[in-house]
Structure formats: C-alpha cells, structure tokens
C-alpha cells in the first residue's frame, strides 16, 4: 500500500510540476523526443548508420552535439536542487571517446561554469568489443537557469569519435547506476586538418607598442613594426564577431592584446564600450603602469568583462626587471590597488585577476621562487582586501592560514594557484613563459610528434590585420591571411590555414614552430 501511494504521489508530482525524466532517441530521419537537438552553427549534426543503427554525429564542419532540455524539466531540476544525470548510449569499444560539457554553478569551470566537463562513468564488460554501450554522466552542480550556445543545457564534444543513439536526462540516478563503477579518463582531443573547429581564443592586438621593457618578455628583440589598429577597424572586427556567434564558439571574452600595452591605445574605452554593447565580452591584459582613476573608471562603466592586472613583480627589487621609466614600485603597486578599490567602490561587474610571476621551476629568472615568499605576498594582499571589506561594508571573507599553506601555490598550474581575495577579484601565480623557446634557456629535445593545438584553437589578429596561428608568434612568422582582406570567417576556413595544419602534422615546420617545439 505504501509503495502504491508513493508511486501515485510521484506520478501526481510529475503531473503538477513536470517530468523527472526526458529522452531523445535517433531514427533514420533524425532525433525524436522531449530533448531538443538544435542543428546550427558549430553544432550541425548528421544521421549516420553505424553498428546497424542510426546515430547522431557532428558533420565535418562541426564539433558538437547540443541538447536543449524542456522548460518543464528545467523547472523540476530547479526545485530538485540535486543536479541531474545523463545516460548516453553510443557506439564504441570502451568508454565514450567524447566529452560532455554542461551549464554549471561552478565559477572556476570554463566560461564561468558554462562549459564544465562532466565525469564519465562506464562498465568495462567486453572492453575492446565494438558495440552499443552506455555512459553515465552525473551533473551535481547543474544550473538549470543558464544556457550554452544554441540555447543548450549541455553538449557532447567530439574528441575522437561521436556516434550517439540515445540520450536520457533524469533527476535521480538510474536504477543500475551502481554497476557503472569505473570513472573514465578524459578523452584527449587530437584535432584534424579536414574538420572545422570553433575558435577558442580570439586575440585582437590593438597595438604592439609598450611602455615597459620587461627582461622576461620578447618585446626588446621584436623586429616587427610598431603600430596601432584604428578604432574603425577594431569596430569592424567586433561587428563580424557579434554577427557570427553561432559558429565562432565559446571564444568570449575577446582578448584585446597579443604584444603591446592596450592602455596606450587612445580609443581603448570606446572600443570596449562598443564590444560590450554588442554582447561581445572583452578581456584586457595590462602591465598596470598606465592605470589612472579616469581610465579605469571609464573601462568599468563601459562594462569591461575581464581585466588581467599583470602585476608580476611584487616588490621593489623584482620590479627592476620591468624597466619601467619614471615609475617607482610603490607608485606602481598603488595603481594596481586603485584598480581593485574602484571596482569595489563602483560595484563594477568586471572580473579582476592579479598575476604574480611564479619562477619556482624557471631556470633564468627569480621573481617569486620560494613558498614562504608566496605566502608573505598573499598575506599582504589579504590584508589589503580586508581593508576594502571594512571600508565598504562588505561581508568578511574567511581566509584559513592552514588551508592556504596546504595549497602549495607555486607547485600548481594557473588554475590550481588561483586564490579569491574578494568577490570577482582573484590572485594567480603565473608561471614564467618561454615565448616559444625564445626567453630563457633554449631547449632542444627529440620530438617525434609535431602536432600542435594552437592553429586549431587560436585566432590571433595583429595590429595591421595579419592573422597568425599562435599567440606566441610575436614576429608574425606564421601568417596565414590578412583579416581585412578575408574577414575572420574567410581566414579561419581558408586553405592556407588548412595546409599549415597538414604541414605541421607531417613534420614540415616553420622555423618558429621548430624552435618552439625544441626541434632546432
């Protein structure tokens, strides 16, 4: 009787509040079910027959399958607050060779949690035998209120193979979830020259001029002509980006730098304002030497998305490596702190990142190389943050000394070393960059695989419009097009870039690429 009442209550709840389970399956004429599968932009799918059954796969120009959940199910997920589960049926000989990205509440995940990678659980029975299998993906921090590209709640990303026959989303784990005891490794992506991939990182270098001559930057040896991109040309690029969001992918925010100091550009605030009004988020990376109250408040009011404060040298001695004319360290530090204080005072939406150079494992430079150094500098910044909390009546953030010490920041990568000082203000210990084996000791290694992800992920526009395949190519040696001739789409889909990718895979490297990989 109790079981019957429970089932009746559950059924009544679903009737009143929405379903606890939704599904999409694939037939010869496409997907059918409550879960939508949009077909546009970087998520164009095709139906292929594999293993004797129809399956969904991204077409050659796409990289994802996007899935939209019905409003009723999203409402139930919001009430449930326990995340959701995905059950994906696919053709393969082991765990799924794809990744699932979902909209999450985790601000540390890619794009502020919008594309978090889900854990995959699988069963190892008959591993090696190609057949239809199931993979379970728990999404414990699923955010039903956010959507990805094409309005999706989650997507399947092509890594090595995607052949999906059915997808089910539930509020509770499947009855046999306990049988899926193995956690799959994240499938690695090896991109192929013949496929189209969205741009992950788009750079617009509005100038390559710089007011600093840092000893650990290639600016001093760069032979490329200095210049500024005119405001009207930047607007033209931003307009194209805004108009082609459907296929460009999660490139946002657009980075207004490669080399150079963007605060030197006379139209910086106007450029940021134009981009943000178009819905194109912008990220600035500044050496902080030109920050004034006027320009920083202008950027905040323009709606700037991200500001990276490339502080790097946290004391007077290390600041000497910046070769900053007419600027002393105390004045420099005050500029950085003013940028943070004005964000708090104005309630700006801009996310701030304070970068300090981590040279613990660097061979040529000594900026912050000892753990105790890092802890002392962090303590100083925590004191500054607490002062702002008191001044502006912010709730105090807890800072546990033992937990901080256990983080071993200098042993972590960029993401692992991130520490939150205030809401939207983070300190990051940034490892010293070799700029393609140029800065610091030159290393030659025995390279057997010349594959490089940069030309598949990055679209770097230098101030004169030249498009290069890598953000570390400060001289412009890997040029594939000029964006003011081809447009962004023409350059990204052009034959020159495709041939460059094929050449790299087959070991035909440009000198700059060979040096970067340590071949020569």
Short mmCIF file of N, CA, C and O in Angstrom, two decimals, residues 24-83:
data_model
loop_
_atom_site.label_atom_id
_atom_site.label_comp_id
_atom_site.label_asym_id
_atom_site.label_seq_id
_atom_site.Cartn_x
_atom_site.Cartn_y
_atom_site.Cartn_z
N UNK A 24 15.81 11.61 -25.72
CA UNK A 24 15.81 11.75 -27.17
C UNK A 24 16.46 10.50 -27.75
O UNK A 24 17.46 10.01 -27.22
N UNK A 25 15.85 9.96 -28.79
CA UNK A 25 16.42 8.80 -29.48
C UNK A 25 16.55 9.15 -30.96
O UNK A 25 15.94 10.11 -31.44
N UNK A 26 17.35 8.38 -31.66
CA UNK A 26 17.68 8.70 -33.05
C UNK A 26 17.07 7.65 -33.97
O UNK A 26 17.23 6.44 -33.75
N UNK A 27 16.38 8.13 -34.99
CA UNK A 27 15.89 7.25 -36.05
C UNK A 27 16.50 7.70 -37.37
O UNK A 27 17.27 8.67 -37.41
N UNK A 28 16.14 7.05 -38.44
CA UNK A 28 16.75 7.36 -39.74
C UNK A 28 16.48 8.79 -40.18
O UNK A 28 17.26 9.37 -40.94
N UNK A 29 15.36 9.36 -39.72
CA UNK A 29 15.04 10.73 -40.13
C UNK A 29 15.41 11.78 -39.09
O UNK A 29 14.99 12.92 -39.18
N UNK A 30 16.18 11.38 -38.06
CA UNK A 30 16.67 12.36 -37.12
C UNK A 30 16.29 12.06 -35.69
O UNK A 30 15.72 11.01 -35.37
N UNK A 31 16.57 13.00 -34.77
CA UNK A 31 16.27 12.79 -33.36
C UNK A 31 14.80 13.03 -33.04
O UNK A 31 14.15 13.89 -33.64
N UNK A 32 14.27 12.26 -32.08
CA UNK A 32 12.88 12.38 -31.65
C UNK A 32 12.82 12.27 -30.13
O UNK A 32 13.47 11.42 -29.54
N UNK A 33 12.02 13.12 -29.50
CA UNK A 33 11.85 13.04 -28.06
C UNK A 33 11.71 14.40 -27.43
O UNK A 33 11.63 15.43 -28.11
N UNK A 34 11.68 14.42 -26.09
CA UNK A 34 11.48 15.67 -25.37
C UNK A 34 12.73 16.56 -25.40
O UNK A 34 12.63 17.78 -25.30
N UNK A 35 13.90 15.95 -25.50
CA UNK A 35 15.15 16.72 -25.54
C UNK A 35 15.37 17.21 -26.97
O UNK A 35 15.32 16.42 -27.92
N UNK A 36 15.60 18.50 -27.12
CA UNK A 36 15.85 19.05 -28.44
C UNK A 36 17.31 18.93 -28.83
O UNK A 36 18.20 18.93 -27.98
N UNK A 37 17.56 18.84 -30.13
CA UNK A 37 18.93 18.79 -30.66
C UNK A 37 19.03 19.82 -31.78
O UNK A 37 18.78 19.51 -32.95
N UNK A 38 19.35 21.07 -31.46
CA UNK A 38 19.43 22.10 -32.49
C UNK A 38 20.50 21.77 -33.52
O UNK A 38 21.48 21.08 -33.23
N UNK A 39 20.31 22.29 -34.71
CA UNK A 39 21.20 21.97 -35.83
C UNK A 39 21.65 23.27 -36.49
O UNK A 39 21.08 23.70 -37.48
N UNK A 40 22.68 23.89 -35.90
CA UNK A 40 23.10 25.19 -36.40
C UNK A 40 24.51 25.48 -35.91
O UNK A 40 25.03 24.81 -35.02
N UNK A 41 25.13 26.51 -36.50
CA UNK A 41 26.42 26.99 -36.04
C UNK A 41 27.46 25.90 -35.98
O UNK A 41 27.71 25.19 -36.96
N UNK A 42 28.09 25.75 -34.80
CA UNK A 42 29.11 24.72 -34.63
C UNK A 42 28.52 23.41 -34.13
O UNK A 42 29.24 22.53 -33.68
N UNK A 43 27.18 23.28 -34.24
CA UNK A 43 26.51 22.07 -33.79
C UNK A 43 25.62 21.45 -34.86
O UNK A 43 24.52 20.98 -34.56
N UNK A 44 26.07 21.46 -36.10
CA UNK A 44 25.30 20.83 -37.18
C UNK A 44 25.53 19.32 -37.13
O UNK A 44 26.67 18.86 -37.18
N UNK A 45 24.45 18.56 -37.03
CA UNK A 45 24.57 17.11 -36.92
C UNK A 45 24.11 16.42 -38.20
O UNK A 45 23.43 17.02 -39.04
N UNK A 46 24.48 15.17 -38.31
CA UNK A 46 24.00 14.33 -39.40
C UNK A 46 23.67 12.95 -38.84
O UNK A 46 24.19 12.57 -37.78
N UNK A 47 22.77 12.25 -39.50
CA UNK A 47 22.42 10.89 -39.10
C UNK A 47 23.27 9.93 -39.93
O UNK A 47 23.27 9.99 -41.16
N UNK A 48 24.01 9.08 -39.24
CA UNK A 48 24.83 8.07 -39.92
C UNK A 48 24.42 6.69 -39.39
O UNK A 48 24.00 6.56 -38.24
N UNK A 49 24.53 5.71 -40.23
CA UNK A 49 24.25 4.33 -39.80
C UNK A 49 25.54 3.68 -39.36
O UNK A 49 26.52 3.63 -40.12
N UNK A 50 25.55 3.22 -38.13
CA UNK A 50 26.75 2.58 -37.57
C UNK A 50 26.29 1.46 -36.66
O UNK A 50 25.35 1.62 -35.88
N UNK A 51 26.93 0.31 -36.77
CA UNK A 51 26.52 -0.82 -35.95
C UNK A 51 25.11 -1.28 -36.25
O UNK A 51 24.45 -1.86 -35.39
N UNK A 52 24.63 -0.97 -37.45
CA UNK A 52 23.29 -1.38 -37.85
C UNK A 52 22.18 -0.48 -37.34
O UNK A 52 21.00 -0.79 -37.52
N UNK A 53 22.54 0.66 -36.71
CA UNK A 53 21.52 1.55 -36.15
C UNK A 53 21.82 3.00 -36.52
O UNK A 53 22.99 3.36 -36.71
N UNK A 54 20.79 3.84 -36.60
CA UNK A 54 21.04 5.26 -36.87
C UNK A 54 21.63 5.95 -35.64
O UNK A 54 21.21 5.70 -34.51
N UNK A 55 22.60 6.80 -35.88
CA UNK A 55 23.27 7.54 -34.80
C UNK A 55 23.43 8.99 -35.21
O UNK A 55 23.51 9.32 -36.40
N UNK A 56 23.53 9.85 -34.21
CA UNK A 56 23.86 11.26 -34.45
C UNK A 56 25.36 11.44 -34.35
O UNK A 56 26.02 10.89 -33.46
N UNK A 57 25.89 12.24 -35.27
CA UNK A 57 27.31 12.61 -35.25
C UNK A 57 27.43 14.04 -35.74
O UNK A 57 26.63 14.48 -36.57
N UNK A 58 28.41 14.81 -35.25
CA UNK A 58 28.64 16.14 -35.82
C UNK A 58 29.10 16.00 -37.27
O UNK A 58 29.83 15.07 -37.60
N UNK A 59 28.66 16.92 -38.14
CA UNK A 59 29.16 16.85 -39.51
C UNK A 59 30.61 17.35 -39.53
O UNK A 59 31.16 17.78 -38.51
N UNK A 60 31.24 17.29 -40.70
CA UNK A 60 32.67 17.61 -40.79
C UNK A 60 32.99 19.05 -40.43
O UNK A 60 34.13 19.37 -40.12
N UNK A 61 31.99 19.92 -40.50
CA UNK A 61 32.23 21.33 -40.19
C UNK A 61 31.91 21.66 -38.74
O UNK A 61 32.05 22.81 -38.32
N UNK A 62 31.45 20.69 -37.98
CA UNK A 62 31.02 20.94 -36.60
C UNK A 62 31.82 20.10 -35.62
O UNK A 62 32.50 19.14 -36.00
N UNK A 63 31.67 20.48 -34.36
CA UNK A 63 32.46 19.81 -33.33
C UNK A 63 31.62 19.36 -32.15
O UNK A 63 32.12 18.73 -31.23
N UNK A 64 30.33 19.71 -32.17
CA UNK A 64 29.49 19.45 -31.01
C UNK A 64 28.12 18.93 -31.42
O UNK A 64 27.64 19.17 -32.53
N UNK A 65 27.48 18.24 -30.48
CA UNK A 65 26.04 17.99 -30.50
C UNK A 65 25.47 18.74 -29.31
O UNK A 65 25.85 18.47 -28.16
N UNK A 66 24.59 19.69 -29.56
CA UNK A 66 23.97 20.47 -28.49
C UNK A 66 22.61 19.87 -28.13
O UNK A 66 21.87 19.40 -29.01
N UNK A 67 22.25 19.93 -26.84
CA UNK A 67 20.99 19.37 -26.37
C UNK A 67 20.26 20.40 -25.51
O UNK A 67 20.85 20.95 -24.56
N UNK A 68 19.00 20.63 -25.84
CA UNK A 68 18.18 21.57 -25.08
C UNK A 68 17.15 20.79 -24.27
O UNK A 68 16.46 19.91 -24.80
N UNK A 69 17.04 21.11 -23.01
CA UNK A 69 16.09 20.44 -22.13
C UNK A 69 14.79 21.22 -22.08
O UNK A 69 14.80 22.45 -22.10
N UNK A 70 13.64 20.53 -22.00
CA UNK A 70 12.35 21.23 -21.98
C UNK A 70 12.18 22.05 -20.70
O UNK A 70 12.74 21.73 -19.65
N UNK A 71 11.39 23.12 -20.81
CA UNK A 71 11.21 24.05 -19.70
C UNK A 71 10.66 23.35 -18.46
O UNK A 71 11.05 23.67 -17.33
N UNK A 72 9.76 22.39 -18.66
CA UNK A 72 9.16 21.71 -17.51
C UNK A 72 10.22 20.92 -16.73
O UNK A 72 10.21 20.89 -15.50
N UNK A 73 11.13 20.27 -17.46
CA UNK A 73 12.18 19.51 -16.79
C UNK A 73 13.15 20.45 -16.08
O UNK A 73 13.60 20.16 -14.95
N UNK A 74 13.49 21.57 -16.71
CA UNK A 74 14.38 22.54 -16.07
C UNK A 74 13.76 23.08 -14.79
O UNK A 74 14.45 23.30 -13.79
N UNK A 75 12.45 23.30 -14.82
CA UNK A 75 11.76 23.77 -13.61
C UNK A 75 11.85 22.72 -12.50
O UNK A 75 12.07 23.05 -11.32
N UNK A 76 11.69 21.46 -12.86
CA UNK A 76 11.81 20.39 -11.86
C UNK A 76 13.24 20.31 -11.33
O UNK A 76 13.45 20.09 -10.13
N UNK A 77 14.22 20.50 -12.21
CA UNK A 77 15.61 20.47 -11.77
C UNK A 77 15.90 21.61 -10.80
O UNK A 77 16.65 21.45 -9.83
N UNK A 78 15.30 22.77 -11.05
CA UNK A 78 15.48 23.91 -10.15
C UNK A 78 14.88 23.63 -8.78
O UNK A 78 15.44 23.99 -7.74
N UNK A 79 13.72 22.96 -8.76
CA UNK A 79 13.09 22.59 -7.48
C UNK A 79 13.90 21.51 -6.77
O UNK A 79 14.08 21.55 -5.55
N UNK A 80 14.40 20.58 -7.55
CA UNK A 80 15.11 19.42 -7.01
C UNK A 80 16.44 19.81 -6.35
O UNK A 80 16.80 19.30 -5.28
N UNK A 81 17.18 20.69 -6.99
CA UNK A 81 18.45 21.23 -6.48
C UNK A 81 19.48 20.14 -6.17
O UNK A 81 20.37 20.34 -5.35
N UNK A 82 19.37 19.03 -6.82
CA UNK A 82 20.33 17.95 -6.58
C UNK A 82 21.09 17.57 -7.82
O UNK A 82 21.68 16.49 -7.88
N UNK A 83 21.06 18.44 -8.84
CA UNK A 83 21.73 18.12 -10.09
C UNK A 83 20.89 17.16 -10.92
O UNK A 83 19.75 16.82 -10.57
#
